[in-house]
Short mmCIF file of C-alpha atoms in Angstrom, two decimals:
data_model
loop_
_atom_site.label_atom_id
_atom_site.label_comp_id
_atom_site.label_asym_id
_atom_site.label_seq_id
_atom_site.Cartn_x
_atom_site.Cartn_y
_atom_site.Cartn_z
CA ASP Y 28 126.22 92.35 96.09
CA ALA Y 29 123.88 95.31 96.48
CA LEU Y 30 124.24 95.15 100.26
CA ASN Y 31 128.05 94.99 100.04
CA LEU Y 32 128.09 98.02 97.73
CA TYR Y 33 125.86 99.95 100.12
CA ILE Y 34 128.13 99.13 103.08
CA LYS Y 35 131.19 100.36 101.18
CA ASN Y 36 129.62 103.72 100.36
CA LYS Y 37 127.62 104.46 103.50
CA LYS Y 38 128.17 104.60 107.23
CA THR Y 39 126.91 101.38 108.74
CA GLY Y 40 126.66 99.86 112.17
CA LEU Y 41 126.58 96.36 113.61
CA ILE Y 42 123.74 94.94 115.66
CA ILE Y 43 124.09 91.54 117.31
CA LEU Y 44 120.75 89.75 117.45
CA LYS Y 45 119.96 87.09 120.00
CA LYS Y 46 117.13 85.63 117.93
CA GLU Y 47 117.35 83.49 114.84
CA THR Y 48 117.71 85.47 111.58
CA PRO Y 49 116.68 83.47 108.51
CA ALA Y 50 117.89 84.15 105.00
CA LEU Y 51 115.58 85.37 102.25
CA LYS Y 52 117.35 84.89 98.92
CA TYR Y 53 115.02 82.29 97.42
CA SER Y 54 111.25 82.22 97.62
CA TRP Y 55 111.07 78.85 99.41
CA GLU Y 56 112.93 80.41 102.36
CA LEU Y 57 109.64 82.09 103.26
CA LEU Y 58 108.58 78.73 104.70
CA GLU Y 59 111.35 78.93 107.28
CA ILE Y 60 110.35 82.50 108.11
CA LEU Y 61 106.78 81.27 108.57
CA ARG Y 62 107.98 78.57 110.98
CA ILE Y 63 109.91 81.09 113.07
CA LYS Y 64 107.07 83.62 113.08
CA LEU Y 65 104.31 81.20 114.07
CA ASN Y 66 106.47 79.56 116.74
CA SER Y 67 107.44 82.89 118.31
CA GLU Y 68 106.17 84.13 121.66
CA GLU Y 69 104.31 86.94 119.87
CA PHE Y 70 101.97 84.53 118.07
CA LYS Y 71 99.02 83.78 120.34
CA ASN Y 72 95.85 81.71 120.30
CA TYR Y 73 92.78 83.62 119.17
CA ILE Y 74 89.35 82.54 117.94
CA SER Y 75 87.03 85.29 116.72
CA PRO Y 76 83.69 85.29 118.55
CA ASN Y 77 81.85 85.14 115.22
CA ALA Y 78 83.82 82.19 113.84
CA GLN Y 79 81.77 79.03 113.33
CA ILE Y 80 83.43 75.82 114.49
CA GLY Y 81 81.78 72.60 113.29
CA ARG Y 82 80.81 69.61 115.42
CA ASN Y 83 83.75 67.38 116.44
CA ALA Y 84 86.31 69.75 114.92
CA VAL Y 85 89.65 69.57 116.77
CA ILE Y 86 91.93 72.57 117.29
CA ASN Y 87 95.35 71.91 118.83
CA GLY Y 88 98.23 74.25 119.63
CA ASN Y 89 98.47 77.94 118.80
CA VAL Y 90 95.82 78.80 116.21
CA PHE Y 91 94.58 82.24 115.13
CA ILE Y 92 91.08 82.15 113.61
CA GLY Y 93 89.84 85.42 112.12
CA ASP Y 94 86.42 86.96 111.67
CA ASN Y 95 83.66 85.09 109.83
CA VAL Y 96 85.71 81.91 109.49
CA THR Y 97 83.80 78.66 109.06
CA ILE Y 98 85.42 75.35 110.03
CA GLY Y 99 83.54 72.22 108.99
CA GLU Y 100 82.70 69.14 111.01
CA ASN Y 101 85.53 66.75 111.94
CA ALA Y 102 88.24 69.12 110.71
CA VAL Y 103 91.59 68.85 112.51
CA ILE Y 104 93.69 72.01 112.88
CA ASN Y 105 97.10 71.30 114.40
CA GLY Y 106 98.92 74.55 115.08
CA PRO Y 107 100.66 76.75 114.74
CA CYS Y 108 98.19 78.06 112.15
CA PHE Y 109 96.93 81.46 111.06
CA ILE Y 110 93.50 81.43 109.39
CA GLY Y 111 92.50 84.84 108.04
CA ASP Y 112 89.10 86.48 107.83
CA ASN Y 113 86.30 84.90 105.80
CA CYS Y 114 88.09 81.59 105.22
CA LYS Y 115 85.96 78.49 104.79
CA ILE Y 116 87.47 75.18 105.89
CA GLY Y 117 85.56 72.14 104.67
CA VAL Y 118 84.47 68.96 106.40
CA ASN Y 119 87.27 66.54 107.38
CA CYS Y 120 90.09 68.90 106.41
CA VAL Y 121 93.47 68.45 108.09
CA PHE Y 122 95.96 71.27 108.70
CA ARG Y 123 99.45 70.47 109.98
CA GLY Y 124 101.19 73.64 111.02
CA PRO Y 125 102.86 75.86 110.39
CA VAL Y 126 100.10 76.95 108.01
CA ASN Y 127 99.22 80.51 106.99
CA LEU Y 128 95.94 81.22 105.17
CA GLU Y 129 95.23 84.80 104.16
CA LYS Y 130 91.65 86.06 103.91
CA ASP Y 131 88.94 84.51 101.71
CA VAL Y 132 90.65 81.14 101.23
CA LEU Y 133 88.37 78.14 100.69
CA THR Y 134 89.42 74.54 101.29
CA GLY Y 135 86.94 71.89 100.18
CA SER Y 136 86.25 68.71 102.10
CA PHE Y 137 89.16 66.32 102.72
CA THR Y 138 91.84 68.89 101.86
CA GLU Y 139 95.15 68.48 103.71
CA LEU Y 140 97.59 71.36 104.15
CA LYS Y 141 101.00 70.91 105.72
CA ASN Y 142 103.57 73.70 106.17
CA CYS Y 143 102.00 76.03 103.60
CA ILE Y 144 101.57 79.71 102.84
CA VAL Y 145 98.34 80.45 100.94
CA GLN Y 146 97.56 83.96 99.78
CA GLU Y 147 94.11 85.49 99.69
CA GLY Y 148 91.23 84.31 97.55
CA THR Y 149 92.63 80.89 96.64
CA HIS Y 150 90.26 77.90 96.45
CA PHE Y 151 91.10 74.21 96.87
CA HIS Y 152 88.57 71.54 95.89
CA SER Y 153 90.44 68.67 97.55
CA GLY Y 154 93.89 67.10 97.70
CA TYR Y 155 97.24 67.24 99.48
CA PHE Y 156 99.36 70.39 99.63
CA GLY Y 157 102.68 70.05 101.45
CA ASP Y 158 105.56 72.49 102.04
CA SER Y 159 104.29 74.88 99.40
CA ILE Y 160 103.60 78.56 98.71
CA ILE Y 161 100.46 79.42 96.76
CA GLY Y 162 99.70 82.87 95.31
CA LYS Y 163 96.47 84.86 95.22
CA ASN Y 164 93.26 83.73 93.56
CA CYS Y 165 94.45 80.30 92.43
CA ARG Y 166 92.05 77.42 91.77
CA PHE Y 167 92.85 73.76 92.38
CA GLY Y 168 90.57 71.03 91.01
CA ALA Y 169 89.67 67.91 92.95
CA GLY Y 170 92.42 65.41 93.70
CA PHE Y 171 95.43 67.71 93.30
CA ILE Y 172 98.64 66.32 94.84
CA THR Y 173 101.96 67.97 95.61
CA ALA Y 174 104.86 65.56 95.76
CA ASN Y 175 106.95 67.15 98.50
CA ARG Y 176 109.72 64.60 99.02
CA ARG Y 177 112.14 62.79 96.74
CA ILE Y 178 111.76 59.05 96.61
CA ASP Y 179 115.45 58.69 97.59
CA ARG Y 180 114.94 61.21 100.44
CA GLY Y 181 117.73 63.44 99.09
CA ASN Y 182 117.82 67.23 99.02
CA ILE Y 183 115.33 68.77 96.62
CA LYS Y 184 116.75 70.88 93.81
CA SER Y 185 114.94 73.67 92.03
CA MET Y 186 115.69 75.49 88.77
CA VAL Y 187 116.18 79.25 89.20
CA LYS Y 188 117.15 81.36 86.17
CA GLY Y 189 118.58 78.32 84.42
CA ASN Y 190 120.61 77.14 87.40
CA LYS Y 191 119.82 74.05 89.45
CA ILE Y 192 119.83 75.17 93.09
CA ASP Y 193 120.12 72.78 96.02
CA THR Y 194 117.42 74.04 98.38
CA GLY Y 195 118.89 72.17 101.33
CA LEU Y 196 115.38 70.89 101.99
CA THR Y 197 114.22 67.29 102.05
CA TYR Y 198 110.59 68.49 102.16
CA PHE Y 199 109.53 71.01 99.51
CA GLY Y 200 106.46 70.93 97.31
CA THR Y 201 105.80 73.74 94.86
CA ILE Y 202 105.54 77.51 94.53
CA VAL Y 203 102.65 78.84 92.44
CA GLY Y 204 102.08 82.42 91.26
CA GLU Y 205 98.81 84.34 91.21
CA ASN Y 206 95.67 83.46 89.25
CA THR Y 207 96.86 80.01 88.18
CA ARG Y 208 94.33 77.20 87.70
CA PHE Y 209 94.74 73.43 87.94
CA GLY Y 210 92.44 70.79 86.49
CA ILE Y 211 91.29 67.72 88.39
CA HIS Y 212 93.80 65.01 89.34
CA SER Y 213 96.79 67.18 88.48
CA GLY Y 214 99.98 67.42 90.52
CA THR Y 215 103.52 68.69 90.86
CA MET Y 216 106.88 67.07 91.50
CA PRO Y 217 109.14 68.37 94.31
CA GLY Y 218 110.69 71.79 93.78
CA VAL Y 219 108.64 72.82 90.73
CA LEU Y 220 108.01 76.56 90.30
CA ILE Y 221 104.86 77.64 88.44
CA GLY Y 222 104.21 81.20 87.32
CA SER Y 223 101.17 83.45 87.41
CA ASP Y 224 98.15 83.28 85.09
CA CYS Y 225 98.81 79.68 84.03
CA ILE Y 226 96.42 76.84 83.28
CA ILE Y 227 97.51 73.29 84.14
CA GLY Y 228 95.33 70.70 82.45
CA PRO Y 229 93.45 67.83 84.11
CA GLY Y 230 95.54 64.76 84.89
CA THR Y 231 98.78 66.66 84.25
CA LEU Y 232 101.83 65.91 86.38
CA VAL Y 233 104.26 68.84 86.24
CA PHE Y 234 107.95 67.86 86.22
CA GLU Y 235 109.42 71.23 85.16
CA ASN Y 236 109.06 74.93 85.88
CA ILE Y 237 106.21 76.68 84.08
CA GLU Y 238 106.58 80.32 83.04
CA ASP Y 239 103.92 83.00 83.49
CA ASN Y 240 100.94 83.00 81.11
CA THR Y 241 101.40 79.39 80.01
CA ASN Y 242 98.88 76.65 79.28
CA PHE Y 243 100.42 73.27 80.13
CA PHE Y 244 98.58 70.06 79.26
CA THR Y 245 99.56 66.40 79.10
CA GLU Y 246 98.47 64.61 75.94
CA PHE Y 247 96.40 61.49 76.47
CA LYS Y 248 95.59 58.84 73.91
CA GLY Y 249 92.45 56.82 74.49
CA THR Y 250 92.00 53.25 73.27
CA LYS Y 251 88.51 51.91 72.71
CA LYS Y 252 87.75 48.35 71.64
CA GLN Y 253 84.45 46.56 71.47
CA PHE Y 254 84.13 43.11 72.99
CA SER Y 255 83.79 40.37 70.41
CA THR Y 256 80.59 38.34 70.57
#
């Protein structure tokens, strides 16, 4: 609407582009922009001379590795991937591009990232992160899992301002704001949006959007019985 109003009131021209032009109305559409960007001719292989690549690590396809990056033993990086300065990739990690890691990201051993955007300063202990966008300075406890596909393989829907939006995607994990923390063995269902400055408790599976500045915990009830003698 804003663009239409501008066109009505201003002189505008028309440019016909030969390259693909993705939409950017919803935040998950950044993943498509990432795919186009990292598969473009402008994105080239580069490994900084001071990066440390562990024994038996495998790097395939177009991969940019910035300054002071450490990649652990037996890690597998399948491009296209961008790994920013000072990132630390743990032992036996798997990246399936397109993946974009900004500077100072840490992925603990056995972390898997597939089609993700991760902003600076975020730390992952371990787990699976698929088709997701993660904000700055987040913390993920061990064993975190993103469900990124519906069990019936249908399109994933996401709630935006009270409306259920069909994303048109059959693979979509989660979008997480800045400074949000997750306890161990937590996870998200497909299409869940989580705000900034949240705390998600250990063992919690998130089925719904979580607003900024929210603590979200699942209640557990323990049962303890002594064996009869």
